[in-house]
Coordinates of C-alpha atoms and ligand atoms in Angstrom, one line a residue:
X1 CA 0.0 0.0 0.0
X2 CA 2.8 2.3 0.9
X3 CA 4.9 2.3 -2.0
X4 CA 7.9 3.5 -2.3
X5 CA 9.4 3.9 -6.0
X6 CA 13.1 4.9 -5.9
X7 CA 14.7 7.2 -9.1
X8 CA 18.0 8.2 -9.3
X9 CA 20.3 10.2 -12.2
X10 CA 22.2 13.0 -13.8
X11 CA 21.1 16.2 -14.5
X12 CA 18.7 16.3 -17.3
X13 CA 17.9 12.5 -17.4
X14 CA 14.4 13.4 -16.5
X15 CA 13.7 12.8 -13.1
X16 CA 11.7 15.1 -12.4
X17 CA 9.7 14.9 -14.8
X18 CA 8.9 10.8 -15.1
X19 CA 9.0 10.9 -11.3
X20 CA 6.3 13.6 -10.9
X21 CA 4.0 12.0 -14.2
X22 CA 4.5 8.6 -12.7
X23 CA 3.3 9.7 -8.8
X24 CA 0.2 11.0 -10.7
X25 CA -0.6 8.1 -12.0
X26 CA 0.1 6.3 -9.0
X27 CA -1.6 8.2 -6.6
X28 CA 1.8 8.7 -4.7
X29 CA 3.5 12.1 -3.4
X30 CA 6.7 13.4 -4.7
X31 CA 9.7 13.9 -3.1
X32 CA 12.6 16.0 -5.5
X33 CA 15.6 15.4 -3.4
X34 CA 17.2 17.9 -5.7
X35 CA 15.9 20.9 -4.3
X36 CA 16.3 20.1 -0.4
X37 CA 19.7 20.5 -1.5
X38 CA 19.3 23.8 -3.7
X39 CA 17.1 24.9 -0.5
X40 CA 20.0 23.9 1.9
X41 CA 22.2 26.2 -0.6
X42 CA 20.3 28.9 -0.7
X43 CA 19.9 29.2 2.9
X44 CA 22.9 29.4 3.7
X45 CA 24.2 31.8 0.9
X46 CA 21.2 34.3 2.4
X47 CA 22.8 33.9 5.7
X48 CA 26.3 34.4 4.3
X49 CA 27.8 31.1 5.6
X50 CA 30.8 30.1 3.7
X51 CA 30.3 26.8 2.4
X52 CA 34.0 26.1 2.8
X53 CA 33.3 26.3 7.0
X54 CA 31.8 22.3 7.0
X55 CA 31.0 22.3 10.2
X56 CA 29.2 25.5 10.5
X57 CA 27.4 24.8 7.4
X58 CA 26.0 21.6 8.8
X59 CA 24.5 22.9 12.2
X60 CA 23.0 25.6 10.1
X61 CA 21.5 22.7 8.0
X62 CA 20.4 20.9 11.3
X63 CA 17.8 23.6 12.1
X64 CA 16.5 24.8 8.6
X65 CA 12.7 25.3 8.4
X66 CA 12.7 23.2 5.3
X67 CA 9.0 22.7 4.1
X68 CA 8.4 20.2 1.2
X69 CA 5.0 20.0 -0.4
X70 CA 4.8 16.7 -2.2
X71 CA 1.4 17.0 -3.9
X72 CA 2.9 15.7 -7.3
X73 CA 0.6 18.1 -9.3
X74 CA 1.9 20.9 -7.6
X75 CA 4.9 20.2 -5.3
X76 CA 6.6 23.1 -3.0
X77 CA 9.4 24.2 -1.5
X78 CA 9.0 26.5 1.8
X79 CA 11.7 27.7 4.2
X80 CA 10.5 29.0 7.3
X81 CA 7.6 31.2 5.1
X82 CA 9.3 32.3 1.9
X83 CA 8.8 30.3 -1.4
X84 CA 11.3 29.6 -2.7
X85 CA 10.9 27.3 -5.6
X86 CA 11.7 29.7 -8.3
X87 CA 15.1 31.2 -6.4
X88 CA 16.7 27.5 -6.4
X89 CA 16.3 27.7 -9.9
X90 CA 18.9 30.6 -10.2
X91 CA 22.6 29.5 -12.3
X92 CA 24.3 31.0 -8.5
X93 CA 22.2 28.2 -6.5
X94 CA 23.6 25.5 -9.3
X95 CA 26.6 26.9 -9.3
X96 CA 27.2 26.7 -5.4
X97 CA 24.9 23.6 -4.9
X98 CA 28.0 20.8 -5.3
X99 CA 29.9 21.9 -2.2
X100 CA 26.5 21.2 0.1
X101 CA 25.8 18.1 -1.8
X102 CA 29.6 17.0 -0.5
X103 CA 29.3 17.8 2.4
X104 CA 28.9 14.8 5.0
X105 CA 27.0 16.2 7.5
X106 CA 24.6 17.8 5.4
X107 CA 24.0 14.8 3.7
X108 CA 23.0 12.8 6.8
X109 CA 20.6 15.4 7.7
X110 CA 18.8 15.4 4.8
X111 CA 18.9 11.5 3.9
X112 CA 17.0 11.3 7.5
X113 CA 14.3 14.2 6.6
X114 CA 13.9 12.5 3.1
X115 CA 13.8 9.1 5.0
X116 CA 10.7 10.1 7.3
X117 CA 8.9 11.8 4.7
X118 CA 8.8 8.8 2.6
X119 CA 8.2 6.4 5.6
X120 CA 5.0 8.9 6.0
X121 CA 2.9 7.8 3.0
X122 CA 4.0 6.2 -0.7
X123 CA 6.0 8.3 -2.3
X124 CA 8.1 8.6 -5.5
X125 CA 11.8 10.2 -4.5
X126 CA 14.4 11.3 -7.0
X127 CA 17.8 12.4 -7.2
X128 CA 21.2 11.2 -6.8
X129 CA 21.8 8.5 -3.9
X130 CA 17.3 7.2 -3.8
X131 CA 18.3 3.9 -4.8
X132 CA 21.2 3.8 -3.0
X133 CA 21.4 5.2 0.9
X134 CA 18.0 6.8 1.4
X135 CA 15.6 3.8 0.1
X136 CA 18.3 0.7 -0.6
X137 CA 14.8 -1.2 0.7
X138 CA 12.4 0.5 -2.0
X139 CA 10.5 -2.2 -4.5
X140 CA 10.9 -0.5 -7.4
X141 CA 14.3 1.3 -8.2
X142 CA 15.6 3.3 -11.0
X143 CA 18.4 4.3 -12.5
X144 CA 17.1 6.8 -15.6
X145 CA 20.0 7.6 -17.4
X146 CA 20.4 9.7 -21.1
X147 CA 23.0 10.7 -23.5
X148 CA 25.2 13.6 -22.4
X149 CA 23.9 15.2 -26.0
X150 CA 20.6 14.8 -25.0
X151 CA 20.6 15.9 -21.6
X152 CA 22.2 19.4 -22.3
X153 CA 19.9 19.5 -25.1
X154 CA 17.0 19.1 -22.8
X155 CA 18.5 21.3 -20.1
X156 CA 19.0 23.9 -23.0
X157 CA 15.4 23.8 -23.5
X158 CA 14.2 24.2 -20.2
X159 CA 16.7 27.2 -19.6
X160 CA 16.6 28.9 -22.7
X161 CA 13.3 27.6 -24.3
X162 CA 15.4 26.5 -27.3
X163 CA 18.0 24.2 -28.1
X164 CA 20.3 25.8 -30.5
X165 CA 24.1 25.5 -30.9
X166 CA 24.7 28.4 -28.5
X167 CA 22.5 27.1 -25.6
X168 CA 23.3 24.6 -25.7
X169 CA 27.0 25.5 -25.5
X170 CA 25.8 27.9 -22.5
X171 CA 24.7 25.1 -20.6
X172 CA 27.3 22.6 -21.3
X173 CA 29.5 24.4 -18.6
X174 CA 26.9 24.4 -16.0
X175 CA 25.7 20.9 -16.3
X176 CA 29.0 19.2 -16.9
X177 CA 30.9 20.6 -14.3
X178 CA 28.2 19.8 -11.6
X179 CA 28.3 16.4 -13.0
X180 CA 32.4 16.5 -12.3
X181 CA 31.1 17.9 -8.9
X182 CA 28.8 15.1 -8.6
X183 CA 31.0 12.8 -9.6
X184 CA 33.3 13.2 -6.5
X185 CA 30.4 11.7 -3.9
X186 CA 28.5 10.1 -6.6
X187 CA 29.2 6.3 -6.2
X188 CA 25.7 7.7 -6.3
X189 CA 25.3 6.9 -9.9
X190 CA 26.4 3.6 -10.7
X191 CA 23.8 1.2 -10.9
X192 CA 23.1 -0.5 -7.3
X193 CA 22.3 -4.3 -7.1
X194 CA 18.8 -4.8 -8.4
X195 CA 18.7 -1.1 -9.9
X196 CA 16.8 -1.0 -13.1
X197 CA 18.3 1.0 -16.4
X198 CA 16.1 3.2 -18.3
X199 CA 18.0 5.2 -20.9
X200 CA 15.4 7.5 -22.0
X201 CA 18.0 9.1 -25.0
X202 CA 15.8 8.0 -27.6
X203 CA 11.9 7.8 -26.0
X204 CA 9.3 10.8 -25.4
X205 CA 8.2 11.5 -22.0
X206 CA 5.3 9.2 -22.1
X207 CA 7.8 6.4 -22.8
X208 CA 9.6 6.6 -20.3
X209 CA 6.6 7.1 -18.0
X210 CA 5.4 3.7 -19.1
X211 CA 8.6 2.1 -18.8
X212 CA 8.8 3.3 -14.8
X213 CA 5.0 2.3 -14.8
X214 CA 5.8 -1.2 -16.4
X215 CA 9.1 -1.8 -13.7
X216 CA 6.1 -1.0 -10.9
X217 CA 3.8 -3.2 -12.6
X218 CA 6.7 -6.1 -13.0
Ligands
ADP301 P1 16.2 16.1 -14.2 O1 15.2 16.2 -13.1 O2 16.8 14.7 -14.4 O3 17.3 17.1 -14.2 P2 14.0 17.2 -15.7 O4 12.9 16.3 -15.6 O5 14.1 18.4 -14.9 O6 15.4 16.3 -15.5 O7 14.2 17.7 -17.2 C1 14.0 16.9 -18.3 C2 13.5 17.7 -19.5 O8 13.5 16.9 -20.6 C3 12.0 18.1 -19.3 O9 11.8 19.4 -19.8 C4 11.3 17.0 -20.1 O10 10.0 17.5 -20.5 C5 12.2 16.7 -21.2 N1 12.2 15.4 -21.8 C6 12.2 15.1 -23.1 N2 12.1 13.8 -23.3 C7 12.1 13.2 -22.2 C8 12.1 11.8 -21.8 N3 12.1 10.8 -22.6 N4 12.1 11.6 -20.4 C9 12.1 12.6 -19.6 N5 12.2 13.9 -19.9 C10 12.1 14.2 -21.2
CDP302 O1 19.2 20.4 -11.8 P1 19.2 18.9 -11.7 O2 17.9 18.3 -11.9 O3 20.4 18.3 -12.4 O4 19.7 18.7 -10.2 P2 18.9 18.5 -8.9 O5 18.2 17.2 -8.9 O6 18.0 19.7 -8.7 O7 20.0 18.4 -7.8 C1 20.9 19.5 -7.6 C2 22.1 19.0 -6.9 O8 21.8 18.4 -5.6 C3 22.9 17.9 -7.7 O9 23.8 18.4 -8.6 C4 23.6 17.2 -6.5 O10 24.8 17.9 -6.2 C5 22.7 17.3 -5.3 N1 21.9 16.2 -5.0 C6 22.5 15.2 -4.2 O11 23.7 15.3 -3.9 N2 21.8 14.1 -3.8 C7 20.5 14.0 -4.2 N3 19.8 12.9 -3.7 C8 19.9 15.0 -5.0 C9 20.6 16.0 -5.4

């Protein structure tokens, strides 16, 4: 009854997308790991925390007022009362985001928020370490991967509402270094034990929907 469906990937893979379509159709919340994260980032840059000071950075992170809304047709992000789903967004919050995501403490914070929430209810979670640390237990796990040419492609897209040559060359930096940054704590994106593949390079959104759907259904 309380399903727990686990996705994990690279930026642009799709994530957020499948994982959102497929709660929907599930009748599951949403949890996008992602933007604790970018939440936990921005939080600190307002308060002017240097994200080099670890240890200061993670008691900050200890008592954010992090709100999560995980109504998959409209999911939030609160801290304390401001919204701040659009600000996460911002090219300084992606920019700044990897030295959080590395850092230990910060980490077992959140993997413990992200653990109640989905021990609340059934829940779809995505981002980098679902199938891994935060639900290793989950049913259904995912691993949604895509070409690097189509995932700046699609990132283009979403940033620039077109991909041409040059946004898609303005996005390569961003997304490819965070995946570098990634890369440093992300034993996160090989494949786990039982982790399904889905390479969604060369399917539509609905494809891939079904394909999650069909691994549920399995
Ligand atoms: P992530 O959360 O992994 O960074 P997003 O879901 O935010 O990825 O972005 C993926 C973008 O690519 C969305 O705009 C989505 O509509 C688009 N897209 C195109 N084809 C697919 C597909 N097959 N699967 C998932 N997303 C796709
Ligand atoms: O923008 P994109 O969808 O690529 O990234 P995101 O899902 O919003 O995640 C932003 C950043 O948070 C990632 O680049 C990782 O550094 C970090 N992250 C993480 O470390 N662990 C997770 N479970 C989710 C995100």
């Amino acid at each position: 009854a309380d399903l727990v469906v686990a996705i994990d990937g690279p930026s642009g893979s799709g994530k957020s997308s499948v994982a959102r379509r497929v709660a929907q159709v599930l009748q599951l919340r949403y949890l996008d790991t992602g933007a604790m994260y970018r939440a936990v980032t921005w939080w600190l840059l307002e308060q002017g925390v240097e994200l080099t000071d670890t240890e200061r950075a993670a008691e900050l992170t200890a008592r954010i007022p992090l709100r999560m809304g995980t109504d998959p047709q409209r999911p939030t992000v609160h801290v304390g009362d401001v919204d701040v789903a659009g600000p996460i967004r911002e090219s300084r919050i992606s920019a700044a985001v990897s030295a959080v995501a590395t850092n230990l403490g910060i980490r077992r914070e959140l993997v413990a928020r992200q653990q109640a929430i989905a021990a609340e209810r059934g829940v779809v979670v995505e981002g980098r370490d679902i199938t891994t640390v935060v639900a290793p237990d989950a049913p259904v796990r995912v691993l949604l991967t895509a070409s690097e040419e189509t995932r700046l492609s699609r990132r283009a897209n979403e940033l620039h509402g077109e991909s041409t040559e040059s946004t898609v060359e303005a996005t390569r930096d961003e997304v490819l270094r965070r995946d570098a940054d990634d890369s440093t704590v992300a034993r996160f994106l090989d494949a786990a034990e039982g982790v399904d593949v889905v390479d969604s390079s060369h399917m539509t959104l609905d494809e891939t929907v079904r394909a999650v759907l069909d691994l549920v259904e399995k």
